[in-house]
PDB file of C-alpha atoms in Angstrom:
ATOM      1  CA  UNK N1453     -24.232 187.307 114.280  1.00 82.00           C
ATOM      2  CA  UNK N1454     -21.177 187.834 112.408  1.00 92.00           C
ATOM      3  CA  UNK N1455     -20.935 192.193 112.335  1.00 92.00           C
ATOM      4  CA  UNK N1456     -23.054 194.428 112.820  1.00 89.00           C
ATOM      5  CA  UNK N1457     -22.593 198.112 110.763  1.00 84.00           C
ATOM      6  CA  UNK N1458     -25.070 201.054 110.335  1.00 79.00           C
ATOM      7  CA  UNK N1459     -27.749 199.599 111.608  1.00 82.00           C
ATOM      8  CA  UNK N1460     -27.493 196.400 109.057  1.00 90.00           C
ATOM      9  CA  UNK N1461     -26.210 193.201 110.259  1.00 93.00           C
ATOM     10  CA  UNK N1462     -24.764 190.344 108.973  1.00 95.00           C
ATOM     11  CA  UNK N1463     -25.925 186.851 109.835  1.00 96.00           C
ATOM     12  CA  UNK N1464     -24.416 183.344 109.097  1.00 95.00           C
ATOM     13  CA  UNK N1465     -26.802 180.890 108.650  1.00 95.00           C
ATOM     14  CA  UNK N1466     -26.736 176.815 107.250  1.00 91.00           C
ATOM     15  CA  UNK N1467     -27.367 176.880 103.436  1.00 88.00           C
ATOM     16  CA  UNK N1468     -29.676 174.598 101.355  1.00 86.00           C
ATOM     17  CA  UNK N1469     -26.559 172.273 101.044  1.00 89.00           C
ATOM     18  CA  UNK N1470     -25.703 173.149 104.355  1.00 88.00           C
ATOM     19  CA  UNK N1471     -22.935 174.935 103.866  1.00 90.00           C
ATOM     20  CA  UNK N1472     -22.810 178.825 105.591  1.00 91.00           C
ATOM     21  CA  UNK N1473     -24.372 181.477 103.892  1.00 94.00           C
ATOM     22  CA  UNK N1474     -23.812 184.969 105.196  1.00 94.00           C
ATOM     23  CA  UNK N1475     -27.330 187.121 105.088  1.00 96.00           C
ATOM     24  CA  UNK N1476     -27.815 190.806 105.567  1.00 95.00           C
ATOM     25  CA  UNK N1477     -30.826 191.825 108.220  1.00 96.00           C
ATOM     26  CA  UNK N1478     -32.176 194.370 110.139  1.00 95.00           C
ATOM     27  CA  UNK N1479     -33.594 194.109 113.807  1.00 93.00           C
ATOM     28  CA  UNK N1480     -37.481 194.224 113.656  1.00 94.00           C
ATOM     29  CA  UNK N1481     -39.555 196.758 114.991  1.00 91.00           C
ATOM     30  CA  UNK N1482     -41.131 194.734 117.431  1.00 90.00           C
ATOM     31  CA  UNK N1483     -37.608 194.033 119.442  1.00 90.00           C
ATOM     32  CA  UNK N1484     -38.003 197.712 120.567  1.00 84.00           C
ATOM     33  CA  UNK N1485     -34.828 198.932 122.155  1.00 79.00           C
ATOM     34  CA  UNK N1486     -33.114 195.455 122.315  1.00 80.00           C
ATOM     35  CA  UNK N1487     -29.682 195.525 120.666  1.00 87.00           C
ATOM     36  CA  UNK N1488     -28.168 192.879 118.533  1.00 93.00           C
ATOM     37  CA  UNK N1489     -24.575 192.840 118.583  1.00 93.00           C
ATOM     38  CA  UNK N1490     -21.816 190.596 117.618  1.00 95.00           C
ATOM     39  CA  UNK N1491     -22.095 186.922 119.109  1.00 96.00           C
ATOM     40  CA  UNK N1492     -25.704 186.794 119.480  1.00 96.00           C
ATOM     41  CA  UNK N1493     -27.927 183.757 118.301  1.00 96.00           C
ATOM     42  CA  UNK N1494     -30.750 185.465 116.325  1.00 97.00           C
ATOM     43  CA  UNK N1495     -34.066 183.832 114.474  1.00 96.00           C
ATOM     44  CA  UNK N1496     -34.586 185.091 111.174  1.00 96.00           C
ATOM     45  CA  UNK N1497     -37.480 185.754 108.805  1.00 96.00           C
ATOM     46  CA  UNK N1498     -38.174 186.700 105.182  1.00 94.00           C
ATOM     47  CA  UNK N1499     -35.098 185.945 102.215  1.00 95.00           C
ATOM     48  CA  UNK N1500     -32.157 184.301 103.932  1.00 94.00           C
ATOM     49  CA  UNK N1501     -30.357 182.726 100.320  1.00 93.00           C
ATOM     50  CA  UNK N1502     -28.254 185.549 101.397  1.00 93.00           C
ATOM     51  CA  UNK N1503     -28.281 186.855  97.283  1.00 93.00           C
ATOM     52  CA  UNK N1504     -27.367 190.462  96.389  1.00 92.00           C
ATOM     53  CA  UNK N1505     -29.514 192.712  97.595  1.00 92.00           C
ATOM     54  CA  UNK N1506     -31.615 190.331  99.539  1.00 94.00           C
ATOM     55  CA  UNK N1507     -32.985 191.685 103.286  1.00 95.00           C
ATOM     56  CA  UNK N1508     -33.689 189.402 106.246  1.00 96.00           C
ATOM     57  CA  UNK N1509     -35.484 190.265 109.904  1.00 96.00           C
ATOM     58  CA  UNK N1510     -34.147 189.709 113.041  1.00 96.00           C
ATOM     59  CA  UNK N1511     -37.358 188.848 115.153  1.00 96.00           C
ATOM     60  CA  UNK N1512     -35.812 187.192 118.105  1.00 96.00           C
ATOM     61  CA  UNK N1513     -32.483 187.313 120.283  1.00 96.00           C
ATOM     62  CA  UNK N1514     -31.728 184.014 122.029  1.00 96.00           C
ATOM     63  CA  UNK N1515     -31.221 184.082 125.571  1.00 96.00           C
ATOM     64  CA  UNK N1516     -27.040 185.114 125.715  1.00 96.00           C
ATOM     65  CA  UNK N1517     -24.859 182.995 128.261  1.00 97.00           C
ATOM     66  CA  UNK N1518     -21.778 185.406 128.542  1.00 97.00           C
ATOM     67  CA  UNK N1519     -22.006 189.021 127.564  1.00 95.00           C
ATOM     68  CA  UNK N1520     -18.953 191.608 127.690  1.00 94.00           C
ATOM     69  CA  UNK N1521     -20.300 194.696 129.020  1.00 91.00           C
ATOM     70  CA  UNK N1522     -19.399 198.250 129.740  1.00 87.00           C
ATOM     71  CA  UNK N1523     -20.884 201.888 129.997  1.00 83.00           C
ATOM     72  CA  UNK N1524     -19.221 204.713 128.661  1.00 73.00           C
ATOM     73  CA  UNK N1525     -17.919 205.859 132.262  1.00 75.00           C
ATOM     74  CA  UNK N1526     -17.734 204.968 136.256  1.00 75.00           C
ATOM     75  CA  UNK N1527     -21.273 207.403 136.429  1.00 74.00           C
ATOM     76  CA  UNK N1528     -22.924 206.384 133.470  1.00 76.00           C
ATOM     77  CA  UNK N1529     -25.460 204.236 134.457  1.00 74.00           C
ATOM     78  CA  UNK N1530     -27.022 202.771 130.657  1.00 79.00           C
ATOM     79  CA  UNK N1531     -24.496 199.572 130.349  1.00 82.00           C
ATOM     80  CA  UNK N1532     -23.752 198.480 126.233  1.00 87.00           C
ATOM     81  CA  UNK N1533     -23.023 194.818 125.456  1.00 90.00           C
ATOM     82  CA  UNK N1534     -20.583 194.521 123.285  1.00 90.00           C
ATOM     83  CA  UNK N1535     -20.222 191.234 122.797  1.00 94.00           C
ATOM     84  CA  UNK N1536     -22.411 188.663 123.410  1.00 96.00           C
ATOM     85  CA  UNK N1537     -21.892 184.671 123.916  1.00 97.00           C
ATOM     86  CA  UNK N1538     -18.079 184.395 123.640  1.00 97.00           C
ATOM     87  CA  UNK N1539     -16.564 181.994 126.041  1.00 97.00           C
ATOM     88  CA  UNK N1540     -12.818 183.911 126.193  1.00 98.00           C
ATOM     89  CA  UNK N1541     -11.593 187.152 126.860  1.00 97.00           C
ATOM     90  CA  UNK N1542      -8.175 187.510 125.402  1.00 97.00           C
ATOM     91  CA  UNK N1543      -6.791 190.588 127.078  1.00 96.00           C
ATOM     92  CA  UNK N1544      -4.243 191.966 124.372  1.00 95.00           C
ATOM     93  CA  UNK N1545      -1.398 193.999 126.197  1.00 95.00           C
ATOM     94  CA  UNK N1546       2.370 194.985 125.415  1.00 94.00           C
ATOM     95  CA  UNK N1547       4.730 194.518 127.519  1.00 95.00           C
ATOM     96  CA  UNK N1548       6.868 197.195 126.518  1.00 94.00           C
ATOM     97  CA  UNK N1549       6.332 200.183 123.412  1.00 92.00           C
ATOM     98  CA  UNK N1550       3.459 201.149 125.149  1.00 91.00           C
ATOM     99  CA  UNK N1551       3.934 200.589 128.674  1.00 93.00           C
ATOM    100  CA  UNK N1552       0.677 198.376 130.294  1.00 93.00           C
ATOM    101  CA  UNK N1553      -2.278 200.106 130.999  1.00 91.00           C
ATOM    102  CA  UNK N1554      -2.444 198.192 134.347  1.00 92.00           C
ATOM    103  CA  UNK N1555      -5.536 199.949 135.519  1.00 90.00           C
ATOM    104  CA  UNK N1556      -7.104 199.083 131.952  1.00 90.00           C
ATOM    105  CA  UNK N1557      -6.146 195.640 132.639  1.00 93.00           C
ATOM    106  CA  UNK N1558      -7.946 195.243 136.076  1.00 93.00           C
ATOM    107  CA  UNK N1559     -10.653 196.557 134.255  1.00 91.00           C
ATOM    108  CA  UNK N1560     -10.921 193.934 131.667  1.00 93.00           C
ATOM    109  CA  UNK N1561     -10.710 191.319 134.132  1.00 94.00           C
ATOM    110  CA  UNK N1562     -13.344 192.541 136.237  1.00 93.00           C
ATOM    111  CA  UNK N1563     -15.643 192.732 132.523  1.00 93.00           C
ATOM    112  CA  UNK N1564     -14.528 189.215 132.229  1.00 95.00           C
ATOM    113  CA  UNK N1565     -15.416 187.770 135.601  1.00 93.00           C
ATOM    114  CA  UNK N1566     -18.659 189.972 135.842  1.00 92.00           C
ATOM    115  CA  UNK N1567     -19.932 188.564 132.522  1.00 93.00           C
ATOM    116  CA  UNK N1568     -18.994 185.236 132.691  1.00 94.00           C
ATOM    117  CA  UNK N1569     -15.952 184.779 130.566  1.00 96.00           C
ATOM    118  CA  UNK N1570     -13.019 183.457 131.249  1.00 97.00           C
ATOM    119  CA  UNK N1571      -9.946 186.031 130.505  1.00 97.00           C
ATOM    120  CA  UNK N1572      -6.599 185.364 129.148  1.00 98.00           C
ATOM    121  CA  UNK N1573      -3.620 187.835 129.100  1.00 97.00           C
ATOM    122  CA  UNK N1574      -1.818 187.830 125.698  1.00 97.00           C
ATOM    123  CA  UNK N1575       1.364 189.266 126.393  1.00 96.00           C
ATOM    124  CA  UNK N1576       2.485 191.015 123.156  1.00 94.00           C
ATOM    125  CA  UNK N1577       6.274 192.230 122.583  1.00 92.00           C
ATOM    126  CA  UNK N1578       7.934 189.952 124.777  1.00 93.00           C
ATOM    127  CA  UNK N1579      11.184 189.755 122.617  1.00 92.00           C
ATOM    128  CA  UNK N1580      11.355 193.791 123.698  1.00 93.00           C
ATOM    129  CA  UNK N1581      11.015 193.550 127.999  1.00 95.00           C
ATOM    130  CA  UNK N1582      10.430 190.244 130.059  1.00 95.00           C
ATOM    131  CA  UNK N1583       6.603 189.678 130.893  1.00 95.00           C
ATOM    132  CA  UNK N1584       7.557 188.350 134.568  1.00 95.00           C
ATOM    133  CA  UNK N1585       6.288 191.816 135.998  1.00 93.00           C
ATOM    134  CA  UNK N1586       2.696 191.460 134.478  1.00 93.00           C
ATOM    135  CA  UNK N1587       2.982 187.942 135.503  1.00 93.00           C
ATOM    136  CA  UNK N1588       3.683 188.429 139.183  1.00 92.00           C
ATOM    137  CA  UNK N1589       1.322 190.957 139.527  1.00 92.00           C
ATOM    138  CA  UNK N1590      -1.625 188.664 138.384  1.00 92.00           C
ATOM    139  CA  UNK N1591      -0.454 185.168 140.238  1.00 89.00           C
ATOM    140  CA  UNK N1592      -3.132 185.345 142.566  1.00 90.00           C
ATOM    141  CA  UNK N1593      -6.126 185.732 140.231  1.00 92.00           C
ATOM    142  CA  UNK N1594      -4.704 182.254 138.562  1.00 89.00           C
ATOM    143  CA  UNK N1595      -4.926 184.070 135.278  1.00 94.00           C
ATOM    144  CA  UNK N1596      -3.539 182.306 132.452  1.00 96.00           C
ATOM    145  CA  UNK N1597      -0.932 183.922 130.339  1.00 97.00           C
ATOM    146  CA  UNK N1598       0.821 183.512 126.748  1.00 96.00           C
ATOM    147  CA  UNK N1599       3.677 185.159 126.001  1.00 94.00           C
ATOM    148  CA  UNK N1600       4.145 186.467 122.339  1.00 91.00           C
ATOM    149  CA  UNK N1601       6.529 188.536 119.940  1.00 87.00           C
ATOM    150  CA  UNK N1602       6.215 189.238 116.044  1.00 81.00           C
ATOM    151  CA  UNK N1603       8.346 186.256 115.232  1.00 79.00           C
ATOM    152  CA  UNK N1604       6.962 183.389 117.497  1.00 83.00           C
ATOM    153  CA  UNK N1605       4.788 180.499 116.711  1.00 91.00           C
ATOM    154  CA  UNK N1606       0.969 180.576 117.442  1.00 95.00           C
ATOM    155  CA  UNK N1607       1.168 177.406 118.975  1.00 95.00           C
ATOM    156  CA  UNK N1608       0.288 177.942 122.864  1.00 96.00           C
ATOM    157  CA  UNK N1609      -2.242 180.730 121.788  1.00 97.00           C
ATOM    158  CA  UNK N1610      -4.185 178.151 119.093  1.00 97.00           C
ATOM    159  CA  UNK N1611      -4.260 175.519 121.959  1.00 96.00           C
ATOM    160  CA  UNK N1612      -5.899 178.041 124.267  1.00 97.00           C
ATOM    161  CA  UNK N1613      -8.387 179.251 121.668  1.00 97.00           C
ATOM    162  CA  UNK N1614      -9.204 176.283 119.223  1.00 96.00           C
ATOM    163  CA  UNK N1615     -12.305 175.208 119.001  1.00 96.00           C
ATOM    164  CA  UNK N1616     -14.103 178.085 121.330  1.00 97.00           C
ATOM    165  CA  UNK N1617     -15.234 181.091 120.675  1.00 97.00           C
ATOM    166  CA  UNK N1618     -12.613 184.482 122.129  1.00 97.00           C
ATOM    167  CA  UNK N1619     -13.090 187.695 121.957  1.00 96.00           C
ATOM    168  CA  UNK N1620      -9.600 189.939 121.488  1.00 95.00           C
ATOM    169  CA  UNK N1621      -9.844 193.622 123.770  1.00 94.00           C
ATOM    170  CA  UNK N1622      -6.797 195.901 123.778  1.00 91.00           C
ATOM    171  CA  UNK N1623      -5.843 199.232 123.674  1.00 86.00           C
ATOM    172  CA  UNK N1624      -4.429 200.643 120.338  1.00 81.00           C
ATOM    173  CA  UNK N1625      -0.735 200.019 119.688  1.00 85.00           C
ATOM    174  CA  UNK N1626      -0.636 196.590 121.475  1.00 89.00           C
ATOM    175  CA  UNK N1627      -0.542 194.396 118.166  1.00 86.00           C
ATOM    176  CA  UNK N1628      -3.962 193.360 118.593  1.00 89.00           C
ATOM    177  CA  UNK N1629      -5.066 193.401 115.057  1.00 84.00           C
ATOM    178  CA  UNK N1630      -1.738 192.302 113.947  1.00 86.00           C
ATOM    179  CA  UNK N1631      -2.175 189.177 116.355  1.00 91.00           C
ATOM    180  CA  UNK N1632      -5.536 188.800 114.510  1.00 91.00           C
ATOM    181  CA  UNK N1633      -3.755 188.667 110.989  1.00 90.00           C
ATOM    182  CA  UNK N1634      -1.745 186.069 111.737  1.00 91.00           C
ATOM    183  CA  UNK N1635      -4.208 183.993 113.502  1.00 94.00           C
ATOM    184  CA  UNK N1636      -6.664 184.911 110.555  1.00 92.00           C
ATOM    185  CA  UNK N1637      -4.803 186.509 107.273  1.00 85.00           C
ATOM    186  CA  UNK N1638      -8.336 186.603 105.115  1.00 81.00           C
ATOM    187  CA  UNK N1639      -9.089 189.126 108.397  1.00 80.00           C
ATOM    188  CA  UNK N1640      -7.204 192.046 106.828  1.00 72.00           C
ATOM    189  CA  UNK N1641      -7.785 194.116 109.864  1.00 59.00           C
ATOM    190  CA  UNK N1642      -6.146 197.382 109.688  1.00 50.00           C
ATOM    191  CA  UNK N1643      -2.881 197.995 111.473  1.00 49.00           C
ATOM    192  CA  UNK N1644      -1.174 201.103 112.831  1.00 42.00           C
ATOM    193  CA  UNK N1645       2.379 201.902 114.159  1.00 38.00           C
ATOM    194  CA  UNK N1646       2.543 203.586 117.788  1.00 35.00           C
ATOM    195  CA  UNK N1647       2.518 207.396 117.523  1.00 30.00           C
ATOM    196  CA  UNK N1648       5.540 209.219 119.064  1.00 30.00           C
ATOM    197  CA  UNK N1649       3.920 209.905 122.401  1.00 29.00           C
ATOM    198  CA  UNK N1650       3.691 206.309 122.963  1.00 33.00           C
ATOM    199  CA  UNK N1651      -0.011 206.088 122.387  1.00 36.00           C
ATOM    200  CA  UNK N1652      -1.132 203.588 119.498  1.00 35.00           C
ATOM    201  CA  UNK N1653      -3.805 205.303 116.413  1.00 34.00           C
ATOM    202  CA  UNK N1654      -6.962 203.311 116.455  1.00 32.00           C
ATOM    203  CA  UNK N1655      -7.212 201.337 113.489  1.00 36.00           C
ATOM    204  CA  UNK N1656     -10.283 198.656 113.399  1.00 41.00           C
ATOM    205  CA  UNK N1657     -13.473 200.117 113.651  1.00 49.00           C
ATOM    206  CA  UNK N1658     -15.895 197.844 114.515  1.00 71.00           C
ATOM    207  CA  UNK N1659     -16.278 194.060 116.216  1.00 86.00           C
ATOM    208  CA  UNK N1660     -16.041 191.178 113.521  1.00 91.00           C
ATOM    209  CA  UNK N1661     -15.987 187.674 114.194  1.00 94.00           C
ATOM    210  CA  UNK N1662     -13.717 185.623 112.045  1.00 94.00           C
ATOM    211  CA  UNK N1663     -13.586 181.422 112.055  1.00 94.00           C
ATOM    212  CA  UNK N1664     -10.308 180.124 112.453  1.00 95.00           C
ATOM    213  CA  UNK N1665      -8.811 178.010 110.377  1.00 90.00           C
ATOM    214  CA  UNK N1666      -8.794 174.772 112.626  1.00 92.00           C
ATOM    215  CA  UNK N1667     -12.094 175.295 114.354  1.00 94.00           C
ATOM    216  CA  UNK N1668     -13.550 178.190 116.720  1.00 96.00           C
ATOM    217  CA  UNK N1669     -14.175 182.017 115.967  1.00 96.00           C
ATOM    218  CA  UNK N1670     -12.200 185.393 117.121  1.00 96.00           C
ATOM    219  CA  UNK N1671     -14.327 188.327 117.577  1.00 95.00           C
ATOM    220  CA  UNK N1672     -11.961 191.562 117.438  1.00 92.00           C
ATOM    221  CA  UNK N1673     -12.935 195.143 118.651  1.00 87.00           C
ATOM    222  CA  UNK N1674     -11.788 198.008 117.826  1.00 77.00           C
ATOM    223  CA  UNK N1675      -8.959 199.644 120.180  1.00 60.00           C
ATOM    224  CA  UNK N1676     -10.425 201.243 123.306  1.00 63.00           C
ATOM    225  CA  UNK N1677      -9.494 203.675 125.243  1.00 61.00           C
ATOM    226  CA  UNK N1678     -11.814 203.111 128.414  1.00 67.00           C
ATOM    227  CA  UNK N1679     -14.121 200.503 130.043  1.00 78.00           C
ATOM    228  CA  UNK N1680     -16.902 201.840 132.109  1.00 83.00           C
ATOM    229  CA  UNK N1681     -17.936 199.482 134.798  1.00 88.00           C
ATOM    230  CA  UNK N1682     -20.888 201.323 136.242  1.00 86.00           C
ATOM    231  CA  UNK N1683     -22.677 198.133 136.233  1.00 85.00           C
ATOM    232  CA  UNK N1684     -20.482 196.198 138.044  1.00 91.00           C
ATOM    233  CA  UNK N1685     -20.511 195.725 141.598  1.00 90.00           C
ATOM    234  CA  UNK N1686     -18.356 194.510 144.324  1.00 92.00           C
ATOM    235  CA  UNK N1687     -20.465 191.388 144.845  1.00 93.00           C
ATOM    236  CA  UNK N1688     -19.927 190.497 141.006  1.00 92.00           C
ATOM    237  CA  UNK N1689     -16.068 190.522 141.265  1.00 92.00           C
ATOM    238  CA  UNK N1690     -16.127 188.546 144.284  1.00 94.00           C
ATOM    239  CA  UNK N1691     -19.018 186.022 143.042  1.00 93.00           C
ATOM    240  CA  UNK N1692     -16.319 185.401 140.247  1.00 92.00           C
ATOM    241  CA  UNK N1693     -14.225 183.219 142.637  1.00 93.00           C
ATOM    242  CA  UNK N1694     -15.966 180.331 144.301  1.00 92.00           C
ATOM    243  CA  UNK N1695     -13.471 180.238 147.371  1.00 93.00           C
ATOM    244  CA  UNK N1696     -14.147 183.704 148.019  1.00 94.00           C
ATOM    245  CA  UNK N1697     -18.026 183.797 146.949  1.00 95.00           C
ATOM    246  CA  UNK N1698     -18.471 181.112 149.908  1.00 95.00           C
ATOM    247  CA  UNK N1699     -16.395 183.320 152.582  1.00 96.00           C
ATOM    248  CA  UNK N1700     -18.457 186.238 152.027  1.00 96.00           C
ATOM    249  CA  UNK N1701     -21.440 185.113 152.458  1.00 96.00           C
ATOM    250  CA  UNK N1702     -20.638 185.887 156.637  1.00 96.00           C
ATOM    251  CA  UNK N1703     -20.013 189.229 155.247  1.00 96.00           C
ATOM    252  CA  UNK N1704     -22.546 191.713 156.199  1.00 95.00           C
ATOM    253  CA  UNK N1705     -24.948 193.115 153.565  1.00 92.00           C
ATOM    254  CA  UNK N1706     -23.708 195.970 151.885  1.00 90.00           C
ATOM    255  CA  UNK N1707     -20.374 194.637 152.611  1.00 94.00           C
ATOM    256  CA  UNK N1708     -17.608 196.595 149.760  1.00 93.00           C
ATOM    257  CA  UNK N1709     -15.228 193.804 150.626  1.00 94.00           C
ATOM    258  CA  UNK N1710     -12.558 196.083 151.195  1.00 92.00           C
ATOM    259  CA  UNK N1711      -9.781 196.549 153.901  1.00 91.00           C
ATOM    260  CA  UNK N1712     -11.493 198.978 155.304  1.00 91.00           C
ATOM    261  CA  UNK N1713     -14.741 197.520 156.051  1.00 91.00           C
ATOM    262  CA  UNK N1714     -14.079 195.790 159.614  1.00 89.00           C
ATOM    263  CA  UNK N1715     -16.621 193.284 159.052  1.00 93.00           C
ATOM    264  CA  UNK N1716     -16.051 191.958 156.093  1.00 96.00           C
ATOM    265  CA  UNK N1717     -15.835 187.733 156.209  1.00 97.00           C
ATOM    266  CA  UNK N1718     -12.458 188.127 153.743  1.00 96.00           C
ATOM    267  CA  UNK N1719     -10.032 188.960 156.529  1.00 96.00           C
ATOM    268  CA  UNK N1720     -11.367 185.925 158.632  1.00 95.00           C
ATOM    269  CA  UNK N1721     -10.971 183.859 155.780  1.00 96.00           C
ATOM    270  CA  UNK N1722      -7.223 184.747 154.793  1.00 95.00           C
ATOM    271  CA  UNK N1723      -5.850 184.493 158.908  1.00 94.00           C
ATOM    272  CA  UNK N1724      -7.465 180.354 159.024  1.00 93.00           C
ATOM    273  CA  UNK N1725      -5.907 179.465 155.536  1.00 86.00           C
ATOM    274  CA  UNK N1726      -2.777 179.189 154.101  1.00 88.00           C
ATOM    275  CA  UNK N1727      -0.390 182.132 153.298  1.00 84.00           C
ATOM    276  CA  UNK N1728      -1.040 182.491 149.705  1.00 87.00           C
ATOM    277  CA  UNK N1729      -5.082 183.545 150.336  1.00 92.00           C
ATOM    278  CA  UNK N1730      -3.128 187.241 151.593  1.00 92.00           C
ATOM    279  CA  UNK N1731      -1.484 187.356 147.735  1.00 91.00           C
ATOM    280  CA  UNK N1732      -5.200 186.397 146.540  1.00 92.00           C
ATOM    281  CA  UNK N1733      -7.306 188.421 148.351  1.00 94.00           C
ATOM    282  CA  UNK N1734      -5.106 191.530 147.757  1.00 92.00           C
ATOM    283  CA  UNK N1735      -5.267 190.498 144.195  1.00 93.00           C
ATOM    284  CA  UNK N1736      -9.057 190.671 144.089  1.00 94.00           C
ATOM    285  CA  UNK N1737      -8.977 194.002 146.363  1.00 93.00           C
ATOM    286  CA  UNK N1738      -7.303 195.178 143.530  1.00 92.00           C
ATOM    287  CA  UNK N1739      -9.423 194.582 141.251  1.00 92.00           C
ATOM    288  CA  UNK N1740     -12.476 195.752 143.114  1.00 91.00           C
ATOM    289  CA  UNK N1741     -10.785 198.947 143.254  1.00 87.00           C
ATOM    290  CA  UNK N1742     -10.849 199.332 139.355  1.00 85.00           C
ATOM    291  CA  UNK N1743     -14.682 199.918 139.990  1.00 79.00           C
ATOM    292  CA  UNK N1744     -14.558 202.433 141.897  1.00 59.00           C
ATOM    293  CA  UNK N1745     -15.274 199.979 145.819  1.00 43.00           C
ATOM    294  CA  UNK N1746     -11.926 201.013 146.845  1.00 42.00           C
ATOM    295  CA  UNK N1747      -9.438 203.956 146.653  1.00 36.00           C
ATOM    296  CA  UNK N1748      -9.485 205.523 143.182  1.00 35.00           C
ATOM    297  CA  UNK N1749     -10.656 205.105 139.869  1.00 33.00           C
ATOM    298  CA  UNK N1750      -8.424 204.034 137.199  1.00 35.00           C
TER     299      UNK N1750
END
């Protein structure tokens, strides 16, 4: 599934010669509520020569392996894939011009840890502030990070992304869809400057997934401005990390895995390790926090 619009979607498919051929389709009836969205591996029936004005049915939705997820807020409890079967989460943030969303950005790592994905800050604007600060304040998730600006080479980015499948989340003014350009110029996603009150105009509209030139696919989504994680739990952030996954299993059940839960297996486990499990453990408190486990919402 290639993009999905109005209730039509478009499906690539291997052609007679068995070269791609790109086929509209609708979802049958009999898939009742289930949604097909970007990234999923469908089965097809009726015309797929994918001529003008040609329809195809979607009757089945392979199982999915990764799915980004969210819900519209922290109380909403109906969750929306948005993506389905991507292998990367390329985080999209500015340094600088606007300022990091860092609340945003614990959010998006918890999406990516919850559904399987494996995230990876792209730091835009670096020729305008120094990334170190973002940097630092991520070392003990082990997140990796590529620096960018306007003018530098694709290289390190292409190395992380060739040959897999990413999906590209970031708030509007970041140089998301910019970044996609240049990584894919037949994209033509729409751009936007940042307003004067530092907050960037949403430009693309939907999620499209593009191949790369050199082998593997982008998916890009439009600019968000939240990332409900209703459906997350403390136990999923945690479960993320096998070090920590295996401590907490002495934890007690119901255990929020926070510093104030006396019980909880995590303290036991920083005091008989090594002094860099405090920097992780706080790292992944952190994060639990962006869901709401501890102190406030972001």
């Amino acid at each position: 599934m290639i993009a999905v619009d109005r209730g039509r979607m478009t499906v690539r498919v291997e052609g007679p010669d068995g070269a791609p051929v790109e086929v509209t389709a609708m979802r049958a009836r009999e898939l009742g509520r289930h949604g097909v969205v970007v990234g999923d591996r469908v089965r097809l029936v009726g015309d797929t020569t994918g001529r003008p004005d040609t329809l195809a049915r979607i009757v089945v939705i392979e199982e999915r392996t990764t799915s980004l997820r969210r819900t519209a807020d922290d109380t909403d409890p109906t969750e929306r894939v948005v993506v389905a079967n991507a292998g990367l989460l390329v985080v999209v943030t500015s340094v600088t011009d606007p300022e990091p969303a860092l609340g945003f950005l614990d959010r998006c790592l918890v999406a990516a840890f919850a559904g399987g994905l494996e995230p990876l800050f792209c730091l835009t604007k670096t020729d305008l502030a120094s990334a170190q600060p973002l940097l630092d304040r991520y070392a003990g998730l082990d997140v990796d990070a590529v620096p960018m600006s306007r003018e530098a080479p694709l290289d390190d980015l292409l190395a992380r992304i060739g040959g897999r499948t990413s999906v590209f989340v970031g708030q509007s003014g970041v140089g998301k869809s910019t970044l996609v350009n240049r990584l894919v110029p037949e994209a033509d996603r729409a751009t936007g400057d940042v307003s004067k009150i530092g907050k960037g105009r949403h430009t693309s509209s939907s999620a499209v997934l593009f191949d790369l030139p050199d082998g593997g696919t982008v998916i890009d989504t439009p600019g968000i401005r939240s990332l409900g994680l209703a459906h997350v739990t403390a136990d999923d952030v945690v479960g993320a990390f096998d070090d920590l996954a295996e401590a907490a299993v002495d934890c007690p059940p119901g255990c929020g895995h926070s510093a104030d839960d006396p019980d909880c297996a995590l303290d036991a486990w920083v005091a008989a390790g090594p002094a860099n499990r405090e920097e992780r453990l706080a790292s992944v408190r952190r994060l639990l926090g962006a869901v709401g486990q501890v102190g406030p919402g972001y």
